[in-house]
Amino acid sequence: MKCFDVDATVRLFEECGVATKIEGNGKIFPESDRAADVLAALVRRLDRSGASLRCLSPAVGIERIDDSAECGPGFAIRLPDSTVTARRVIVAVGGRSYPGCGTTGDGYAIAYRFGHTIIDPGRPWCPSGLGWTGLPA
């Protein structure tokens, strides 16, 4: 991602039909101010790439596939209803502070099985369980 700098990101979205603007604070947004336009551009690019998007389909396990496998080296990703293969895998998951939003911590076990050191994140710094109901009106 280091090679994919801000200018390259802007070019990518503009090539995908999302005109951009620079706000007074230097942040870049779609001219339409619609996140849906960014999502639609990413989905169109995904479709053109031949990749597939699987929503609500958590990875329950990942195993290495060696060179002798029929599909070559890579990974087998177990899903609740099937297994898919990939040459590369990026484990990009949230923590476990808010399971209702999908941050269940499942990625910790996957990363650990591949030799990564997992540091206990401790207690979350969020208002869960504190009786906080939001900002006053």
PDB file of C-alpha atoms in Angstrom:
ATOM      1  CA  MET A   1       0.000   0.000   0.000  1.00  0.00           C
ATOM      2  CA  LYS A   2       2.956   2.359   0.391  1.00  0.00           C
ATOM      3  CA  CYS A   3       3.164   2.561  -3.404  1.00  0.00           C
ATOM      4  CA  PHE A   4      -0.541   3.435  -3.566  1.00  0.00           C
ATOM      5  CA  ASP A   5      -0.262   7.020  -2.362  1.00  0.00           C
ATOM      6  CA  VAL A   6      -2.923   9.746  -2.178  1.00  0.00           C
ATOM      7  CA  ASP A   7      -2.478  10.789  -5.817  1.00  0.00           C
ATOM      8  CA  ALA A   8      -2.807   7.195  -7.014  1.00  0.00           C
ATOM      9  CA  THR A   9      -5.931   6.751  -4.886  1.00  0.00           C
ATOM     10  CA  VAL A  10      -7.522   9.892  -6.339  1.00  0.00           C
ATOM     11  CA  ARG A  11      -6.658   8.732  -9.874  1.00  0.00           C
ATOM     12  CA  LEU A  12      -8.185   5.323  -9.191  1.00  0.00           C
ATOM     13  CA  PHE A  13     -11.496   6.807  -8.074  1.00  0.00           C
ATOM     14  CA  GLU A  14     -11.579   9.375 -10.868  1.00  0.00           C
ATOM     15  CA  GLU A  15     -10.899   6.614 -13.431  1.00  0.00           C
ATOM     16  CA  CYS A  16     -13.849   4.783 -11.871  1.00  0.00           C
ATOM     17  CA  GLY A  17     -16.088   7.815 -12.416  1.00  0.00           C
ATOM     18  CA  VAL A  18     -15.947   9.381  -8.947  1.00  0.00           C
ATOM     19  CA  ALA A  19     -15.035  13.061  -9.221  1.00  0.00           C
ATOM     20  CA  THR A  20     -13.240  14.299  -6.114  1.00  0.00           C
ATOM     21  CA  LYS A  21     -12.829  17.595  -4.277  1.00  0.00           C
ATOM     22  CA  ILE A  22     -10.403  18.863  -1.659  1.00  0.00           C
ATOM     23  CA  GLU A  23     -11.987  20.403   1.420  1.00  0.00           C
ATOM     24  CA  GLY A  24     -10.488  23.409   3.227  1.00  0.00           C
ATOM     25  CA  ASN A  25      -8.879  21.079   5.774  1.00  0.00           C
ATOM     26  CA  GLY A  26      -7.050  19.199   2.981  1.00  0.00           C
ATOM     27  CA  LYS A  27      -9.229  16.087   3.131  1.00  0.00           C
ATOM     28  CA  ILE A  28     -10.419  14.585  -0.146  1.00  0.00           C
ATOM     29  CA  PHE A  29     -14.057  13.604  -0.650  1.00  0.00           C
ATOM     30  CA  PRO A  30     -16.271  12.609  -3.567  1.00  0.00           C
ATOM     31  CA  GLU A  31     -17.720  15.741  -5.195  1.00  0.00           C
ATOM     32  CA  SER A  32     -21.176  14.280  -4.578  1.00  0.00           C
ATOM     33  CA  ASP A  33     -20.480  13.881  -0.827  1.00  0.00           C
ATOM     34  CA  ARG A  34     -22.002  10.398  -1.167  1.00  0.00           C
ATOM     35  CA  ALA A  35     -20.190   7.387   0.295  1.00  0.00           C
ATOM     36  CA  ALA A  36     -22.499   5.257  -1.885  1.00  0.00           C
ATOM     37  CA  ASP A  37     -20.672   6.583  -4.972  1.00  0.00           C
ATOM     38  CA  VAL A  38     -17.346   5.365  -3.571  1.00  0.00           C
ATOM     39  CA  LEU A  39     -18.842   1.965  -2.750  1.00  0.00           C
ATOM     40  CA  ALA A  40     -20.395   1.634  -6.216  1.00  0.00           C
ATOM     41  CA  ALA A  41     -17.032   2.456  -7.843  1.00  0.00           C
ATOM     42  CA  LEU A  42     -15.246  -0.166  -5.740  1.00  0.00           C
ATOM     43  CA  VAL A  43     -17.878  -2.799  -6.540  1.00  0.00           C
ATOM     44  CA  ARG A  44     -17.614  -2.037 -10.297  1.00  0.00           C
ATOM     45  CA  ARG A  45     -13.830  -2.385 -10.118  1.00  0.00           C
ATOM     46  CA  LEU A  46     -14.186  -5.636  -8.181  1.00  0.00           C
ATOM     47  CA  ASP A  47     -16.571  -6.996 -10.834  1.00  0.00           C
ATOM     48  CA  ARG A  48     -14.118  -6.126 -13.622  1.00  0.00           C
ATOM     49  CA  SER A  49     -11.257  -7.844 -11.759  1.00  0.00           C
ATOM     50  CA  GLY A  50     -13.020 -11.205 -11.711  1.00  0.00           C
ATOM     51  CA  ALA A  51     -12.899 -11.355  -7.907  1.00  0.00           C
ATOM     52  CA  SER A  52     -15.988 -12.081  -5.864  1.00  0.00           C
ATOM     53  CA  LEU A  53     -17.421 -10.322  -2.849  1.00  0.00           C
ATOM     54  CA  ARG A  54     -18.925 -12.464  -0.122  1.00  0.00           C
ATOM     55  CA  CYS A  55     -20.917 -10.559   2.468  1.00  0.00           C
ATOM     56  CA  LEU A  56     -21.991 -12.102   5.770  1.00  0.00           C
ATOM     57  CA  SER A  57     -19.608 -14.969   5.128  1.00  0.00           C
ATOM     58  CA  PRO A  58     -17.029 -15.103   7.931  1.00  0.00           C
ATOM     59  CA  ALA A  59     -13.807 -17.050   7.518  1.00  0.00           C
ATOM     60  CA  VAL A  60     -13.847 -19.787  10.143  1.00  0.00           C
ATOM     61  CA  GLY A  61     -10.363 -21.033   9.300  1.00  0.00           C
ATOM     62  CA  ILE A  62      -7.471 -20.684   6.878  1.00  0.00           C
ATOM     63  CA  GLU A  63      -4.942 -23.364   5.928  1.00  0.00           C
ATOM     64  CA  ARG A  64      -1.904 -23.261   3.665  1.00  0.00           C
ATOM     65  CA  ILE A  65      -2.051 -25.242   0.433  1.00  0.00           C
ATOM     66  CA  ASP A  66       1.335 -26.516  -0.728  1.00  0.00           C
ATOM     67  CA  ASP A  67       2.748 -26.736  -4.258  1.00  0.00           C
ATOM     68  CA  SER A  68       1.472 -30.279  -4.717  1.00  0.00           C
ATOM     69  CA  ALA A  69      -2.169 -29.185  -4.492  1.00  0.00           C
ATOM     70  CA  GLU A  70      -4.216 -29.281  -7.681  1.00  0.00           C
ATOM     71  CA  CYS A  71      -4.642 -25.490  -7.699  1.00  0.00           C
ATOM     72  CA  GLY A  72      -1.009 -24.711  -6.775  1.00  0.00           C
ATOM     73  CA  PRO A  73       0.275 -23.016  -3.640  1.00  0.00           C
ATOM     74  CA  GLY A  74      -1.967 -20.710  -1.693  1.00  0.00           C
ATOM     75  CA  PHE A  75      -4.629 -20.921   0.956  1.00  0.00           C
ATOM     76  CA  ALA A  76      -7.913 -22.683   1.618  1.00  0.00           C
ATOM     77  CA  ILE A  77     -10.365 -20.406   3.408  1.00  0.00           C
ATOM     78  CA  ARG A  78     -13.132 -22.270   5.227  1.00  0.00           C
ATOM     79  CA  LEU A  79     -16.486 -20.508   5.293  1.00  0.00           C
ATOM     80  CA  PRO A  80     -19.593 -21.705   7.133  1.00  0.00           C
ATOM     81  CA  ASP A  81     -21.058 -23.158   3.911  1.00  0.00           C
ATOM     82  CA  SER A  82     -18.058 -23.819   1.643  1.00  0.00           C
ATOM     83  CA  THR A  83     -14.315 -23.495   1.107  1.00  0.00           C
ATOM     84  CA  VAL A  84     -12.660 -21.075  -1.302  1.00  0.00           C
ATOM     85  CA  THR A  85      -9.038 -20.909  -2.409  1.00  0.00           C
ATOM     86  CA  ALA A  86      -6.757 -17.932  -2.905  1.00  0.00           C
ATOM     87  CA  ARG A  87      -3.124 -17.359  -3.838  1.00  0.00           C
ATOM     88  CA  ARG A  88      -2.818 -14.670  -1.144  1.00  0.00           C
ATOM     89  CA  VAL A  89      -4.749 -13.743   1.969  1.00  0.00           C
ATOM     90  CA  ILE A  90      -4.852 -10.515   3.946  1.00  0.00           C
ATOM     91  CA  VAL A  91      -6.231 -10.942   7.444  1.00  0.00           C
ATOM     92  CA  ALA A  92      -7.796  -7.528   8.081  1.00  0.00           C
ATOM     93  CA  VAL A  93     -10.234  -7.794  10.948  1.00  0.00           C
ATOM     94  CA  GLY A  94     -11.371  -5.702  13.862  1.00  0.00           C
ATOM     95  CA  GLY A  95     -10.764  -6.453  17.489  1.00  0.00           C
ATOM     96  CA  ARG A  96     -13.425  -7.800  19.790  1.00  0.00           C
ATOM     97  CA  SER A  97     -14.793  -4.692  21.481  1.00  0.00           C
ATOM     98  CA  TYR A  98     -18.213  -4.624  19.814  1.00  0.00           C
ATOM     99  CA  PRO A  99     -19.364  -8.046  18.551  1.00  0.00           C
ATOM    100  CA  GLY A 100     -22.702  -6.573  17.445  1.00  0.00           C
ATOM    101  CA  CYS A 101     -20.795  -4.748  14.687  1.00  0.00           C
ATOM    102  CA  GLY A 102     -18.825  -7.819  13.684  1.00  0.00           C
ATOM    103  CA  THR A 103     -15.710  -7.233  15.803  1.00  0.00           C
ATOM    104  CA  THR A 104     -15.706 -10.706  17.276  1.00  0.00           C
ATOM    105  CA  GLY A 105     -11.935 -11.200  17.455  1.00  0.00           C
ATOM    106  CA  ASP A 106     -12.008 -14.184  15.071  1.00  0.00           C
ATOM    107  CA  GLY A 107      -8.906 -12.913  13.300  1.00  0.00           C
ATOM    108  CA  TYR A 108      -6.766 -13.325  16.421  1.00  0.00           C
ATOM    109  CA  ALA A 109      -6.939 -17.133  16.215  1.00  0.00           C
ATOM    110  CA  ILE A 110      -6.262 -17.126  12.475  1.00  0.00           C
ATOM    111  CA  ALA A 111      -3.218 -14.850  12.848  1.00  0.00           C
ATOM    112  CA  TYR A 112      -1.940 -16.882  15.827  1.00  0.00           C
ATOM    113  CA  ARG A 113      -2.103 -20.127  13.823  1.00  0.00           C
ATOM    114  CA  PHE A 114       0.228 -18.531  11.249  1.00  0.00           C
ATOM    115  CA  GLY A 115       2.796 -17.676  13.916  1.00  0.00           C
ATOM    116  CA  HIS A 116       1.888 -14.086  14.719  1.00  0.00           C
ATOM    117  CA  THR A 117       2.233 -12.910  18.303  1.00  0.00           C
ATOM    118  CA  ILE A 118      -1.063 -11.768  19.761  1.00  0.00           C
ATOM    119  CA  ILE A 119      -0.938  -9.189  22.525  1.00  0.00           C
ATOM    120  CA  ASP A 120      -3.987  -9.114  24.787  1.00  0.00           C
ATOM    121  CA  PRO A 121      -5.664  -5.815  23.935  1.00  0.00           C
ATOM    122  CA  GLY A 122      -7.068  -5.478  27.440  1.00  0.00           C
ATOM    123  CA  ARG A 123     -10.338  -3.763  28.175  1.00  0.00           C
ATOM    124  CA  PRO A 124     -11.910  -1.699  25.387  1.00  0.00           C
ATOM    125  CA  TRP A 125     -11.836   2.080  25.673  1.00  0.00           C
ATOM    126  CA  CYS A 126     -15.456   2.522  24.746  1.00  0.00           C
ATOM    127  CA  PRO A 127     -18.672   3.278  26.601  1.00  0.00           C
ATOM    128  CA  SER A 128     -19.916  -0.335  26.628  1.00  0.00           C
ATOM    129  CA  GLY A 129     -21.525  -1.323  29.903  1.00  0.00           C
ATOM    130  CA  LEU A 130     -21.130   2.096  31.482  1.00  0.00           C
ATOM    131  CA  GLY A 131     -24.743   3.157  31.124  1.00  0.00           C
ATOM    132  CA  TRP A 132     -23.790   5.840  28.589  1.00  0.00           C
ATOM    133  CA  THR A 133     -26.744   6.765  26.415  1.00  0.00           C
ATOM    134  CA  GLY A 134     -25.155   9.259  24.055  1.00  0.00           C
ATOM    135  CA  LEU A 135     -24.534  12.949  23.874  1.00  0.00           C
ATOM    136  CA  PRO A 136     -26.998  15.309  25.544  1.00  0.00           C
ATOM    137  CA  ALA A 137     -29.429  17.020  23.172  1.00  0.00           C
TER     138      ALA A 137
END
